[in-house]
Amino acid sequence: MAFNQKTPLAMLSIKAKHPLNTPADLKGLNIGVHPSGSTFVFLKAFLSSNGMALGDIKQSTVSPPYESFLLLGRVDSVPGYVDAEVPELEAKAGGAGSLSILYGGDFGYDAYGSGVFTSDKMIAARPEVVKRFVKAYLQGFAYSLDHPQEAVAILVKDNPEYQGKEKVLAEELDQDIKHTAMSEFTKSRGLGIITAEQWKKTADILISQQVLAKDADYNAAFDASFLLAANPVKR
């Protein structure tokens, strides 16, 4: 199943310094990149989807947490996860609205984000465990979307080290609710659904960035039967 129907990846900047309205606004900016990470794959594909290439930007290699380089003004923009970095960054950059955000899913980066997977061996040996896990995950998923404040409270109760970060955690979940967790397919087929159409788009991006082999059999890479058997809630 796919938790993020739309990618949680986006291009981020401090709005007061470098407002971003379209991908073309990235031209000539100094972008903080982490060459071995998923964000670099996203950056290259995002530029390509919008008629640009790495030659249209400047690059500075940064190490995690590379968002700090943005706050310090050492880079103009960074790729990041809206359901992780954005609330933290906003809190440090001046509050809500202090960032410019170009959501990847709004500008041609049609790829799934986080999901749930298992092995063929597990499916063959313990299909009932897979079935129960998928059903329980979907129930928790739907409940969290419908009761975000309670979901945050439960998370903090089980992980006391997050006390004091409730607001940020709620904003992270809100980013997923507003931008990544739901789509036209979840409305008609249910939360977590993976479709051949969207999976192909995801695979095409990964093939173009040489993350997957050109002859990768993307149709063999997912099995939605367990999810559909759980009758996922439509949102």
Short mmCIF file of C-alpha atoms in Angstrom, two decimals:
data_model
loop_
_atom_site.label_atom_id
_atom_site.label_comp_id
_atom_site.label_asym_id
_atom_site.label_seq_id
_atom_site.Cartn_x
_atom_site.Cartn_y
_atom_site.Cartn_z
CA MET A 1 0.00 0.00 0.00
CA ALA A 2 1.07 3.61 -0.48
CA PHE A 3 0.71 5.98 2.45
CA ASN A 4 1.76 8.97 0.35
CA GLN A 5 -0.38 8.96 -2.78
CA LYS A 6 1.47 12.09 -3.83
CA THR A 7 5.12 12.65 -3.10
CA PRO A 8 5.90 14.46 0.16
CA LEU A 9 8.98 15.95 -1.51
CA ALA A 10 9.11 19.63 -2.41
CA MET A 11 11.50 22.48 -3.10
CA LEU A 12 11.77 24.84 -0.13
CA SER A 13 13.09 28.36 0.39
CA ILE A 14 12.82 31.22 2.85
CA LYS A 15 10.05 33.29 1.25
CA ALA A 16 11.41 36.66 2.34
CA LYS A 17 14.74 35.93 0.65
CA HIS A 18 13.86 33.82 -2.37
CA PRO A 19 10.13 33.53 -3.09
CA LEU A 20 9.27 30.55 -5.27
CA ASN A 21 6.11 30.67 -7.36
CA THR A 22 7.07 28.34 -10.21
CA PRO A 23 9.95 25.92 -10.83
CA ALA A 24 11.55 28.50 -13.13
CA ASP A 25 12.23 30.62 -10.03
CA LEU A 26 14.92 28.09 -9.09
CA LYS A 27 17.12 29.10 -12.03
CA GLY A 28 20.43 30.48 -10.86
CA LEU A 29 19.78 29.74 -7.19
CA ASN A 30 22.26 27.94 -4.98
CA ILE A 31 20.59 24.63 -4.09
CA GLY A 32 21.74 22.54 -1.16
CA VAL A 33 22.10 18.95 -2.31
CA HIS A 34 22.91 15.64 -0.66
CA PRO A 35 24.14 13.61 -3.67
CA SER A 36 23.61 10.16 -2.16
CA GLY A 37 20.09 10.78 -0.91
CA SER A 38 16.55 10.44 -2.22
CA THR A 39 16.21 14.22 -2.27
CA PHE A 40 18.87 14.45 -4.99
CA VAL A 41 16.95 11.97 -7.14
CA PHE A 42 13.89 14.14 -6.60
CA LEU A 43 15.75 17.35 -7.46
CA LYS A 44 17.04 16.00 -10.78
CA ALA A 45 13.66 14.59 -11.77
CA PHE A 46 11.83 17.74 -10.64
CA LEU A 47 14.09 19.92 -12.78
CA SER A 48 13.74 17.56 -15.75
CA SER A 49 9.93 17.52 -15.44
CA ASN A 50 9.96 21.29 -15.69
CA GLY A 51 12.32 21.72 -18.63
CA MET A 52 15.47 22.32 -16.62
CA ALA A 53 18.66 20.51 -15.64
CA LEU A 54 21.37 20.74 -13.00
CA GLY A 55 23.19 23.24 -15.21
CA ASP A 56 20.38 25.75 -14.58
CA ILE A 57 21.16 25.92 -10.86
CA LYS A 58 24.16 26.21 -8.59
CA GLN A 59 24.89 23.34 -6.22
CA SER A 60 26.37 23.19 -2.76
CA THR A 61 26.93 19.78 -1.24
CA VAL A 62 25.52 19.68 2.27
CA SER A 63 25.24 16.99 4.92
CA PRO A 64 22.16 16.24 7.03
CA PRO A 65 20.48 18.06 8.60
CA TYR A 66 20.93 20.19 5.47
CA GLU A 67 17.89 22.35 6.27
CA SER A 68 20.10 24.25 8.71
CA PHE A 69 22.12 25.53 5.76
CA LEU A 70 18.93 27.14 4.44
CA LEU A 71 18.22 28.84 7.74
CA LEU A 72 21.79 30.12 7.90
CA GLY A 73 21.53 31.53 4.37
CA ARG A 74 24.33 29.38 3.02
CA VAL A 75 22.03 28.01 0.33
CA ASP A 76 18.96 29.55 -1.32
CA SER A 77 16.76 26.47 -1.54
CA VAL A 78 16.72 22.80 -0.57
CA PRO A 79 14.62 19.78 -1.51
CA GLY A 80 12.82 18.40 1.52
CA TYR A 81 9.90 16.43 2.92
CA VAL A 82 6.83 18.53 3.65
CA ASP A 83 5.64 16.10 6.34
CA ALA A 84 8.98 16.27 8.16
CA GLU A 85 11.14 19.30 7.45
CA VAL A 86 8.51 21.95 6.70
CA PRO A 87 6.92 22.35 10.18
CA GLU A 88 10.36 22.31 11.85
CA LEU A 89 11.71 24.82 9.35
CA GLU A 90 8.71 27.13 9.62
CA ALA A 91 8.97 27.15 13.39
CA LYS A 92 12.58 28.33 13.09
CA ALA A 93 12.13 30.63 10.07
CA GLY A 94 9.35 32.83 11.40
CA GLY A 95 6.23 30.69 11.65
CA ALA A 96 3.48 29.64 9.24
CA GLY A 97 3.87 31.13 5.78
CA SER A 98 7.57 31.89 6.16
CA LEU A 99 8.53 29.30 3.55
CA SER A 100 7.98 29.09 -0.17
CA ILE A 101 7.01 25.54 -1.08
CA LEU A 102 6.90 24.01 -4.56
CA TYR A 103 5.10 20.71 -4.02
CA GLY A 104 6.57 18.03 -6.28
CA GLY A 105 3.17 16.52 -6.98
CA ASP A 106 1.94 19.87 -8.29
CA PHE A 107 4.80 20.22 -10.76
CA GLY A 108 5.17 16.94 -12.61
CA TYR A 109 6.82 14.68 -10.05
CA ASP A 110 4.16 11.96 -10.12
CA ALA A 111 5.49 9.38 -7.69
CA TYR A 112 4.34 7.56 -4.60
CA GLY A 113 6.03 8.37 -1.32
CA SER A 114 6.19 6.17 1.78
CA GLY A 115 4.42 2.84 1.73
CA VAL A 116 4.16 -0.62 3.24
CA PHE A 117 5.95 -3.61 1.80
CA THR A 118 6.78 -7.20 2.66
CA SER A 119 8.63 -10.09 1.07
CA ASP A 120 7.32 -12.80 -1.23
CA LYS A 121 8.56 -15.26 1.39
CA MET A 122 6.40 -13.66 4.09
CA ILE A 123 3.33 -13.65 1.86
CA ALA A 124 3.83 -17.32 1.01
CA ALA A 125 4.61 -18.48 4.54
CA ARG A 126 2.32 -16.30 6.66
CA PRO A 127 -0.40 -14.72 4.52
CA GLU A 128 -2.76 -14.37 7.49
CA VAL A 129 -0.22 -12.20 9.33
CA VAL A 130 0.10 -9.98 6.26
CA LYS A 131 -3.68 -9.79 5.99
CA ARG A 132 -4.11 -8.79 9.65
CA PHE A 133 -1.27 -6.27 9.53
CA VAL A 134 -2.67 -4.55 6.45
CA LYS A 135 -6.14 -4.37 7.99
CA ALA A 136 -4.82 -2.97 11.28
CA TYR A 137 -2.57 -0.46 9.51
CA LEU A 138 -5.45 0.81 7.40
CA GLN A 139 -7.67 1.20 10.45
CA GLY A 140 -4.97 3.19 12.25
CA PHE A 141 -4.29 5.21 9.12
CA ALA A 142 -7.94 6.22 8.68
CA TYR A 143 -8.37 6.98 12.38
CA SER A 144 -5.30 9.22 12.41
CA LEU A 145 -6.59 11.21 9.45
CA ASP A 146 -9.98 11.67 11.13
CA HIS A 147 -8.58 12.36 14.63
CA PRO A 148 -5.20 14.06 14.13
CA GLN A 149 -4.97 15.65 17.59
CA GLU A 150 -5.72 12.34 19.29
CA ALA A 151 -3.21 10.59 17.04
CA VAL A 152 -0.52 13.06 18.12
CA ALA A 153 -1.45 12.59 21.79
CA ILE A 154 -1.16 8.81 21.45
CA LEU A 155 2.22 9.16 19.73
CA VAL A 156 3.58 11.42 22.47
CA LYS A 157 2.21 9.16 25.22
CA ASP A 158 4.07 6.19 23.74
CA ASN A 159 7.17 8.30 22.96
CA PRO A 160 7.68 10.77 25.85
CA GLU A 161 10.75 12.24 24.15
CA TYR A 162 8.33 14.09 21.84
CA GLN A 163 6.69 16.03 24.67
CA GLY A 164 6.66 19.71 23.82
CA LYS A 165 6.64 19.01 20.08
CA GLU A 166 2.92 18.36 19.78
CA LYS A 167 2.33 21.41 17.59
CA VAL A 168 5.03 20.42 15.11
CA LEU A 169 3.81 16.82 15.02
CA ALA A 170 0.26 18.00 14.34
CA GLU A 171 1.50 20.21 11.50
CA GLU A 172 3.48 17.32 10.01
CA LEU A 173 0.35 15.17 9.95
CA ASP A 174 -1.63 18.11 8.56
CA GLN A 175 0.79 18.34 5.61
CA ASP A 176 0.02 14.71 4.76
CA ILE A 177 -3.72 15.23 5.17
CA LYS A 178 -3.72 18.27 2.88
CA HIS A 179 -1.09 17.30 0.32
CA THR A 180 -0.05 13.64 0.18
CA ALA A 181 -2.32 11.01 1.73
CA MET A 182 -5.36 11.32 -0.50
CA SER A 183 -6.02 11.43 -4.23
CA GLU A 184 -8.67 10.77 -6.83
CA PHE A 185 -7.84 7.07 -6.45
CA THR A 186 -8.35 6.99 -2.66
CA LYS A 187 -11.73 8.64 -3.17
CA SER A 188 -12.87 5.88 -5.48
CA ARG A 189 -10.88 2.86 -4.24
CA GLY A 190 -9.76 3.60 -0.70
CA LEU A 191 -6.79 4.77 1.35
CA GLY A 192 -3.42 3.26 0.54
CA ILE A 193 -4.40 2.10 -2.93
CA ILE A 194 -1.71 1.45 -5.50
CA THR A 195 -2.83 1.60 -9.11
CA ALA A 196 -0.99 0.36 -12.18
CA GLU A 197 -1.29 3.84 -13.70
CA GLN A 198 0.36 5.68 -10.81
CA TRP A 199 2.89 2.92 -10.20
CA LYS A 200 4.04 3.18 -13.81
CA LYS A 201 4.55 6.93 -13.40
CA THR A 202 6.61 6.26 -10.27
CA ALA A 203 8.66 3.60 -12.04
CA ASP A 204 9.20 5.82 -15.09
CA ILE A 205 10.70 8.53 -12.87
CA LEU A 206 13.00 6.06 -11.14
CA ILE A 207 14.06 4.55 -14.45
CA SER A 208 14.79 7.99 -15.88
CA GLN A 209 17.04 8.68 -12.89
CA GLN A 210 18.72 5.27 -13.21
CA VAL A 211 17.44 4.12 -9.84
CA LEU A 212 15.60 1.26 -11.54
CA ALA A 213 16.84 -0.72 -14.53
CA LYS A 214 15.29 0.11 -17.89
CA ASP A 215 13.82 -3.39 -18.13
CA ALA A 216 12.38 -3.37 -14.59
CA ASP A 217 9.05 -5.20 -14.45
CA TYR A 218 7.09 -2.61 -12.50
CA ASN A 219 3.86 -4.62 -12.81
CA ALA A 220 5.44 -7.34 -10.66
CA ALA A 221 6.43 -4.87 -7.95
CA PHE A 222 3.12 -4.53 -6.13
CA ASP A 223 0.14 -6.64 -5.10
CA ALA A 224 -2.96 -4.77 -3.96
CA SER A 225 -4.98 -7.87 -3.15
CA PHE A 226 -4.37 -7.68 0.61
CA LEU A 227 -5.31 -4.02 0.68
CA LEU A 228 -8.49 -4.50 -1.33
CA ALA A 229 -9.49 -7.45 0.86
CA ALA A 230 -9.34 -5.12 3.87
CA ASN A 231 -11.98 -2.82 2.31
CA PRO A 232 -10.02 0.42 2.82
CA VAL A 233 -11.98 3.51 3.78
CA LYS A 234 -12.56 5.88 0.87
CA ARG A 235 -11.32 9.42 1.47
#
